[in-house]
């Protein structure tokens, strides 16, 4: 008979021995199958982990190689930077030497700016006319060469005249007398040069400077004007005061 438990009756189902044995075998088989499946999955997981470790080792090896290559390139960059600094210093020295040589080649030269051109011009005659205007007698044997520049940056003015004296002392005397004359104009020129123009512009007589020195002089002139300095000088102590149109 069913026994009462807490007010309820516990019902027990009866099974024959064959059924009980069959159910137990079935449950055991399922458990074994699950265990085999878990082992298979575990084996696959282990393989995956091992593969991941291999990949990580490969990555670490690649990183170490890349670090070595990077260090090598960084060292090369340092070497190249040092070489670049050295070459830049040498380049500055060479540029200065070239500029000094170019300026020295102009040591006997002057520029005449604002001198009008005449038809069938004889440049030497024009230069001599400028010399007369500043009370300096220029003879042909004083001049090594003189010519107008082929390129004129300002189309509204005459081309510059470059005059190279044979002797430096003649060039310096020419510049000295130009300072005495001060306001030299086109109408001060005699002969054909003064007749063929109605212009009365200023004529400038300057040291013939290299492009670099001209820029440097322009900056010095700007500094002079901003700081009320009286004059700007070359290395040879030639003053440029207000006789130069540069800047």
Coordinates of C-alpha atoms in Angstrom, one line a residue:
X1 CA 0.0 0.0 0.0
X2 CA 1.2 3.6 -0.6
X3 CA 2.6 5.2 2.5
X4 CA 1.5 8.7 3.6
X5 CA 4.2 11.4 3.6
X6 CA 3.2 14.8 5.0
X7 CA -0.4 14.4 4.1
X8 CA 0.4 13.1 0.6
X9 CA 0.8 9.6 -0.6
X10 CA 4.1 8.6 -2.3
X11 CA 3.3 6.7 -5.5
X12 CA 6.0 4.2 -6.6
X13 CA 6.0 2.8 -10.1
X14 CA 7.1 -0.7 -10.6
X15 CA 9.5 -1.7 -13.4
X16 CA 10.6 -5.1 -14.3
X17 CA 14.3 -6.0 -14.0
X18 CA 14.8 -6.0 -17.8
X19 CA 13.5 -2.5 -18.2
X20 CA 15.6 -1.2 -15.3
X21 CA 18.7 -2.8 -16.8
X22 CA 18.0 -1.4 -20.2
X23 CA 17.5 2.1 -18.9
X24 CA 20.7 2.0 -16.9
X25 CA 22.6 0.9 -20.0
X26 CA 21.0 3.6 -22.1
X27 CA 22.0 6.3 -19.6
X28 CA 25.6 5.0 -19.3
X29 CA 26.0 5.0 -23.1
X30 CA 24.8 8.6 -23.3
X31 CA 27.2 9.6 -20.6
X32 CA 30.1 7.9 -22.3
X33 CA 29.2 9.5 -25.6
X34 CA 29.1 12.9 -23.9
X35 CA 32.5 12.3 -22.3
X36 CA 33.9 11.3 -25.7
X37 CA 32.5 14.4 -27.3
X38 CA 34.0 16.5 -24.5
X39 CA 37.3 14.9 -25.0
X40 CA 37.2 15.5 -28.7
X41 CA 36.3 19.2 -28.1
X42 CA 39.0 19.4 -25.5
X43 CA 41.5 18.0 -28.0
X44 CA 40.4 20.5 -30.6
X45 CA 40.7 23.4 -28.1
X46 CA 44.2 22.2 -27.1
X47 CA 45.2 22.1 -30.8
X48 CA 43.8 25.6 -31.3
X49 CA 45.7 26.9 -28.2
X50 CA 48.9 25.3 -29.4
X51 CA 48.4 26.9 -32.8
X52 CA 47.8 30.3 -31.1
X53 CA 51.0 29.9 -29.1
X54 CA 52.9 29.1 -32.4
X55 CA 51.4 32.2 -34.0
X56 CA 52.3 34.3 -30.9
X57 CA 55.9 33.0 -31.1
X58 CA 56.0 33.8 -34.8
X59 CA 54.7 37.4 -34.0
X60 CA 57.3 37.8 -31.2
X61 CA 60.0 36.6 -33.6
X62 CA 58.9 39.1 -36.3
X63 CA 58.7 41.9 -33.7
X64 CA 62.2 41.2 -32.6
X65 CA 63.5 41.2 -36.2
X66 CA 61.6 44.5 -36.9
X67 CA 63.0 46.0 -33.7
X68 CA 66.5 45.1 -34.9
X69 CA 65.9 46.6 -38.3
X70 CA 64.3 49.7 -36.8
X71 CA 67.4 50.2 -34.5
X72 CA 69.6 49.8 -37.5
X73 CA 67.7 52.4 -39.5
X74 CA 67.6 54.8 -36.5
X75 CA 71.4 54.5 -36.3
X76 CA 71.7 55.2 -40.0
X77 CA 69.4 58.2 -39.6
X78 CA 71.6 59.5 -36.8
X79 CA 74.7 59.0 -39.0
X80 CA 73.1 60.8 -41.9
X81 CA 71.8 63.6 -39.8
X82 CA 75.4 64.2 -38.5
X83 CA 76.7 64.1 -42.1
X84 CA 74.0 66.5 -43.1
X85 CA 74.9 69.0 -40.4
X86 CA 78.6 68.6 -41.4
X87 CA 77.8 69.1 -45.1
X88 CA 75.6 72.1 -44.3
X89 CA 78.5 73.7 -42.5
X90 CA 80.9 73.0 -45.3
X91 CA 78.4 74.3 -47.8
X92 CA 78.1 77.6 -45.9
X93 CA 81.9 77.9 -45.8
X94 CA 82.1 77.2 -49.6
X95 CA 79.3 79.7 -50.3
X96 CA 81.1 82.3 -48.4
X97 CA 84.4 81.5 -50.2
X98 CA 82.7 81.7 -53.6
X99 CA 80.9 84.9 -52.6
X100 CA 84.3 86.4 -51.5
X101 CA 85.9 85.3 -54.7
X102 CA 83.1 86.7 -56.8
X103 CA 83.3 90.0 -54.9
X104 CA 87.0 90.1 -55.2
X105 CA 86.7 89.7 -59.0
X106 CA 84.5 92.9 -58.9
X107 CA 87.0 94.9 -56.8
X108 CA 87.8 97.3 -59.6
X109 CA 84.2 97.5 -60.9
X110 CA 81.5 100.1 -60.4
X111 CA 77.9 100.3 -61.6
X112 CA 76.4 103.3 -63.3
X113 CA 72.6 103.4 -62.8
X114 CA 70.2 105.9 -64.5
X115 CA 72.5 106.9 -67.4
X116 CA 70.3 107.2 -70.5
X117 CA 71.2 105.3 -73.6
X118 CA 71.9 107.1 -76.9
X119 CA 71.5 105.9 -80.5
X120 CA 74.6 103.9 -81.7
X121 CA 76.1 104.4 -78.2
X122 CA 79.8 104.2 -77.5
X123 CA 79.7 103.0 -73.9
X124 CA 83.2 104.3 -73.2
X125 CA 82.2 107.8 -74.3
X126 CA 79.2 107.6 -72.0
X127 CA 81.4 106.6 -69.1
X128 CA 83.8 109.4 -69.8
X129 CA 80.8 111.9 -69.8
X130 CA 79.9 110.7 -66.3
X131 CA 83.5 111.1 -65.3
X132 CA 83.5 114.7 -66.5
X133 CA 80.3 115.4 -64.5
X134 CA 82.1 114.4 -61.3
X135 CA 85.3 116.1 -62.3
X136 CA 87.2 112.9 -62.9
X137 CA 89.1 112.6 -66.2
X138 CA 88.6 109.0 -67.4
X139 CA 91.1 108.0 -70.1
X140 CA 90.7 104.9 -72.3
X141 CA 93.8 103.3 -70.7
X142 CA 92.1 103.5 -67.3
X143 CA 89.3 101.2 -68.4
X144 CA 89.7 97.4 -68.7
X145 CA 86.1 97.0 -70.0
X146 CA 82.8 98.7 -69.9
X147 CA 79.4 97.6 -71.1
X148 CA 75.7 97.8 -70.5
X149 CA 73.9 94.8 -69.0
X150 CA 71.8 92.9 -71.5
X151 CA 69.0 92.3 -69.0
X152 CA 67.1 95.1 -67.5
X153 CA 64.7 94.2 -64.6
X154 CA 63.1 97.7 -64.7
X155 CA 61.8 98.5 -68.2
X156 CA 61.3 102.1 -67.2
X157 CA 65.0 102.8 -66.6
X158 CA 68.1 102.5 -68.7
X159 CA 70.2 99.4 -68.5
X160 CA 73.1 99.5 -66.0
X161 CA 76.6 100.2 -67.1
X162 CA 79.4 98.0 -65.6
X163 CA 82.8 99.7 -65.6
X164 CA 85.9 97.8 -64.7
X165 CA 89.0 99.9 -64.0
X166 CA 92.5 98.7 -64.6
X167 CA 93.6 100.1 -61.2
X168 CA 91.7 100.0 -58.0
X169 CA 93.0 103.4 -57.0
X170 CA 91.2 104.9 -60.1
X171 CA 88.0 103.3 -59.1
X172 CA 88.2 104.6 -55.6
X173 CA 89.0 108.1 -56.7
X174 CA 86.0 107.9 -59.1
X175 CA 83.7 106.9 -56.1
X176 CA 85.3 109.6 -53.9
X177 CA 84.6 112.4 -56.4
X178 CA 81.1 111.0 -56.8
X179 CA 80.5 111.6 -53.1
X180 CA 81.7 115.1 -53.5
X181 CA 79.3 115.7 -56.3
X182 CA 76.4 114.2 -54.3
X183 CA 73.3 114.9 -56.4
X184 CA 74.4 113.8 -59.9
X185 CA 71.6 114.1 -62.5
X186 CA 71.3 113.4 -66.2
X187 CA 71.4 117.1 -67.1
X188 CA 74.9 117.2 -65.6
X189 CA 76.2 115.1 -68.5
X190 CA 77.8 116.9 -71.4
X191 CA 77.9 116.0 -75.1
X192 CA 75.6 113.6 -76.9
X193 CA 74.6 111.7 -73.7
X194 CA 72.9 114.8 -72.1
X195 CA 71.4 116.0 -75.4
X196 CA 69.4 112.9 -76.3
X197 CA 67.1 112.9 -73.3
X198 CA 64.6 115.2 -71.6
X199 CA 64.9 113.2 -68.4
X200 CA 66.6 114.7 -65.4
X201 CA 66.7 111.6 -63.2
X202 CA 69.4 110.9 -60.6
X203 CA 72.5 109.0 -61.7
X204 CA 73.9 106.5 -59.1
X205 CA 77.5 105.3 -59.0
X206 CA 78.0 102.3 -56.8
X207 CA 80.3 99.5 -55.8
X208 CA 79.6 96.4 -58.0
X209 CA 78.3 93.9 -55.5
X210 CA 77.4 90.2 -55.7
X211 CA 73.8 89.2 -55.4
X212 CA 74.3 88.0 -51.8
X213 CA 76.2 91.2 -50.8
X214 CA 73.6 93.3 -52.5
X215 CA 70.9 91.7 -50.4
X216 CA 73.1 92.1 -47.3
X217 CA 73.7 95.7 -48.1
X218 CA 69.9 96.3 -48.6
X219 CA 69.3 94.8 -45.1
X220 CA 72.0 97.0 -43.6
X221 CA 70.6 100.0 -45.3
X222 CA 67.1 99.2 -43.9
X223 CA 68.7 98.8 -40.4
X224 CA 70.5 102.2 -40.9
X225 CA 67.2 103.9 -41.7
X226 CA 65.3 102.3 -38.9
X227 CA 68.0 103.1 -36.3
X228 CA 69.1 106.5 -37.6
X229 CA 72.6 105.4 -38.5
X230 CA 74.7 107.8 -40.6
X231 CA 76.2 105.4 -43.1
X232 CA 76.7 101.8 -44.2
X233 CA 80.2 100.6 -45.1
X234 CA 81.8 97.8 -47.1
X235 CA 84.7 95.7 -45.7
X236 CA 87.1 98.2 -47.4
X237 CA 85.4 101.0 -45.4
X238 CA 83.8 102.5 -48.5
X239 CA 80.7 104.4 -47.4
X240 CA 77.5 104.0 -49.3
X241 CA 75.3 106.6 -47.5
X242 CA 72.6 107.9 -49.8
X243 CA 74.2 107.3 -53.2
X244 CA 72.7 103.8 -53.7
X245 CA 69.1 103.1 -54.8
X246 CA 69.1 99.5 -53.5
X247 CA 66.6 98.7 -50.8

